[in-house]
Structures are given as structure tokens and as C-alpha cells.
PDB file of C-alpha atoms in Angstrom:
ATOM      1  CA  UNK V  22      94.407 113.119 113.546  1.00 70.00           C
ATOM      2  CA  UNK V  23      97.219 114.618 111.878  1.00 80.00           C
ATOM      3  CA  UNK V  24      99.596 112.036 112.646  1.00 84.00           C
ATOM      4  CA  UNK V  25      96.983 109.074 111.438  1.00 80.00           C
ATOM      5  CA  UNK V  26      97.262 111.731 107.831  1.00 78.00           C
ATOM      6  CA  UNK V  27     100.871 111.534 107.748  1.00 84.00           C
ATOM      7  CA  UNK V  28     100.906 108.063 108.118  1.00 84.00           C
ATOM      8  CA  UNK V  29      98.004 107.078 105.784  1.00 76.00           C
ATOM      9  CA  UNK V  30      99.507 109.328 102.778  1.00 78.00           C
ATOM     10  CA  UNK V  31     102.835 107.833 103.227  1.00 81.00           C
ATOM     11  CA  UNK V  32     101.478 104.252 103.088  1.00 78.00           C
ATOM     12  CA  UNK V  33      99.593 105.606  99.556  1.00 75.00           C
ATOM     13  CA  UNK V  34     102.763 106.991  98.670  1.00 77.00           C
ATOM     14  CA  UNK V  35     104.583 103.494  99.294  1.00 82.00           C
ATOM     15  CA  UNK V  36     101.509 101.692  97.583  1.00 78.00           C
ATOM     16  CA  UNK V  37     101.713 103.764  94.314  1.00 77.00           C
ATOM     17  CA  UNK V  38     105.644 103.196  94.123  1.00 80.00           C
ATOM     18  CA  UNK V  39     105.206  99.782  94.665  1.00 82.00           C
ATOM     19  CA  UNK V  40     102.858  99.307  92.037  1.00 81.00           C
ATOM     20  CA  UNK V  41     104.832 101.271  89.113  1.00 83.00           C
ATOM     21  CA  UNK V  42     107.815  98.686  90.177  1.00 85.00           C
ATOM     22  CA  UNK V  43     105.214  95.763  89.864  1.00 87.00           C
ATOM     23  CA  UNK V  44     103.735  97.025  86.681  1.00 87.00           C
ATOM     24  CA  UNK V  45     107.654  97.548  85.667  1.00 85.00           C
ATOM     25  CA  UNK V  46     108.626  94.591  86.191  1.00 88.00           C
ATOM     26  CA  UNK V  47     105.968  92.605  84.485  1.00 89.00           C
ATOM     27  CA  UNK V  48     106.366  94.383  80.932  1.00 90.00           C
ATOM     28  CA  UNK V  49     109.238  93.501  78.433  1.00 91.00           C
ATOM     29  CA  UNK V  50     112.115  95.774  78.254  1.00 88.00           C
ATOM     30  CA  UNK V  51     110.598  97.063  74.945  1.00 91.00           C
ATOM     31  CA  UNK V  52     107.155  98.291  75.658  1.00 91.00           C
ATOM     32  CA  UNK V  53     107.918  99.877  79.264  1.00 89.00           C
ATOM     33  CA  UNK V  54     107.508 103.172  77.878  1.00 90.00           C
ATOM     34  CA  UNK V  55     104.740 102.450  76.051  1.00 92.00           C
ATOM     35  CA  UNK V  56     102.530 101.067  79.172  1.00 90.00           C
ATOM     36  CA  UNK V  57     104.003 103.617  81.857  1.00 87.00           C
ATOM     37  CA  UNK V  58     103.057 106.427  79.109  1.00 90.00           C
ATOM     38  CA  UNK V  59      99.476 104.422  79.145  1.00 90.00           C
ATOM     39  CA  UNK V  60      99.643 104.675  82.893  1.00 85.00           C
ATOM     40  CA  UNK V  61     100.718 108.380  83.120  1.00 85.00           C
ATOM     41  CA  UNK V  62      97.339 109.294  80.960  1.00 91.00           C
ATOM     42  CA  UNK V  63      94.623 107.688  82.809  1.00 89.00           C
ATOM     43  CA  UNK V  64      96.562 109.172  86.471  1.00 83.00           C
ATOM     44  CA  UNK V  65      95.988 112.224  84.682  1.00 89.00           C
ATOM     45  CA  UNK V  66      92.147 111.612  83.686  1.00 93.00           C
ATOM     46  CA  UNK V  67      91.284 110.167  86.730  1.00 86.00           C
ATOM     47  CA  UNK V  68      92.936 113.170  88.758  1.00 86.00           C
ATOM     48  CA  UNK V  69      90.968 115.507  86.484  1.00 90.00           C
ATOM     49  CA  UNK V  70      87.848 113.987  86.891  1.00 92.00           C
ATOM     50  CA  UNK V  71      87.931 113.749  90.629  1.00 85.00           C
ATOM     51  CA  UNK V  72      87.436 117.480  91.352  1.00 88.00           C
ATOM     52  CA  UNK V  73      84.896 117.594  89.070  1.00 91.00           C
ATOM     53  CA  UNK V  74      82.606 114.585  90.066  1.00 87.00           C
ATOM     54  CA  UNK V  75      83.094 115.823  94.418  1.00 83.00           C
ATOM     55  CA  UNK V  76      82.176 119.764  92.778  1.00 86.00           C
ATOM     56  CA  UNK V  77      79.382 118.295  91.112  1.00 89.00           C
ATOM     57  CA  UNK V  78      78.252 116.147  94.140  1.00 84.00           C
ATOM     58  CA  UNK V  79      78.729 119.205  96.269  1.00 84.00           C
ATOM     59  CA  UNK V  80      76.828 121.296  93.908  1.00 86.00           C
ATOM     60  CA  UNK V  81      73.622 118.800  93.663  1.00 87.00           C
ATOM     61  CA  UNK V  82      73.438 118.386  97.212  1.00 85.00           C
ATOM     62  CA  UNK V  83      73.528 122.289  97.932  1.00 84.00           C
ATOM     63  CA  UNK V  84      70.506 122.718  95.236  1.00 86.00           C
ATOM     64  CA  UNK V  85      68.382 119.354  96.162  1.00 85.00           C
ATOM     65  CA  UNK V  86      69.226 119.451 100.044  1.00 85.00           C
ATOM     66  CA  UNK V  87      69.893 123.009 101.062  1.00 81.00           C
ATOM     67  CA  UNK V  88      72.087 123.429 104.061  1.00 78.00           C
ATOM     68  CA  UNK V  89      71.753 119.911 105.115  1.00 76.00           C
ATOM     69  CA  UNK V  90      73.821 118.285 102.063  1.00 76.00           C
ATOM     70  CA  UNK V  91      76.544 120.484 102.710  1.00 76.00           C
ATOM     71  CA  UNK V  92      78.440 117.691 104.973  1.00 80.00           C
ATOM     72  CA  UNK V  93      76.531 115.129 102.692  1.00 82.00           C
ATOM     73  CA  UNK V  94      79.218 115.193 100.355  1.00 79.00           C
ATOM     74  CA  UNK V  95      82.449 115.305 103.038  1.00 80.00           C
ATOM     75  CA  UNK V  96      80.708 112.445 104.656  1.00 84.00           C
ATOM     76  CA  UNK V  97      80.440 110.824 101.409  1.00 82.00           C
ATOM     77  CA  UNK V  98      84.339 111.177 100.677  1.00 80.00           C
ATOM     78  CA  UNK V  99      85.538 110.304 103.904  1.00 82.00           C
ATOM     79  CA  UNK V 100      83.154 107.066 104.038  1.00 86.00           C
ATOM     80  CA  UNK V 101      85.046 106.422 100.487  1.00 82.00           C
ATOM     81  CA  UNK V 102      88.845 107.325 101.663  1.00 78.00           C
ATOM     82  CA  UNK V 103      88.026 104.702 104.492  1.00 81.00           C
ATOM     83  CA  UNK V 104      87.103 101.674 102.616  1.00 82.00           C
ATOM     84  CA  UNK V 105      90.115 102.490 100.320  1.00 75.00           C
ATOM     85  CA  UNK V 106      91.725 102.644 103.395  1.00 76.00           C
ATOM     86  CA  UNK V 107      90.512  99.313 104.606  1.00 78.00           C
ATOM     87  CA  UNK V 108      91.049  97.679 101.148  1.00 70.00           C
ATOM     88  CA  UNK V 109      94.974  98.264 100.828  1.00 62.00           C
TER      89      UNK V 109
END
């Protein structure tokens, strides 16, 4: 299992590299700082709101499910992680 982690998070890193060099590549010399700086702020929203929305799932579940939704939500992420998985 950890090996099958190693792998899959060095293929994401190899993904997200490859797409800052396509998204590079594809803007004029001029604005490249404007788009990566674009970029840069909704990596940072999205990594902010992340945690929040799988705290807020977790919390929901714990109060509508009890002890039962308490794998509801891992289940949840891991379903998620491997369609991403399956999609790239």
C-alpha cells in the first residue's frame, strides 16, 4: 500500500508540473506572470477549502449518523481520490 502511495503522489507531482509547463507555454511572454499569479490564488483557495468542506463532512456525519458516519466520510474521500485516480 505504501508503495502504490509513493507512486500515485509522484505521478500527481509529474501531472501538476506538467500542467504549469502547458499552461506556460500557451500564454504570451507578457502576461505569464499575470496568469501563473491567477493560478497560484485559486491553488491556494482550493487548498483552503478542502480541509474545511472533509471537517465539515466529518462533522455532519458524526451529528446525523453517530458512530456509523465516522468511516462515511474516509470512504467518501477515498471513493473520490480513486476516480481522480482513474481520470488522469
Amino acid at each position: 500500500l505504501a508503495v502504490l502511495h509513493i507512486l500515485n503522489s509522484s505521478c500527481v507531482g509529474t501531472l501538476a508540473a506538467s500542467y504549469i509547463a502547458c499552461i506556460n507555454n500557451s500564454v504570451p511572454a507578457e502576461q505569464r506572470a499575470t496568469v501563473n499569479g491567477i493560478c497560484v490564488s485559486f491553488e491556494s483557495l482550493a487548498k483552503g477549502i478542502g480541509p474545511l468542506g472533509a471537517s465539515l463532512a466529518f462533522a455532519w456525519t458524526l451529528q446525523h449518523w453517530g458512530f456509523r458516519g465516522h468511516g462515511a466520510v474516509f470512504f467518501f474521500i477515498s471513493a473520490l481520490h480513486a476516480l481522480l485516480c482513474m481520470g488522469t
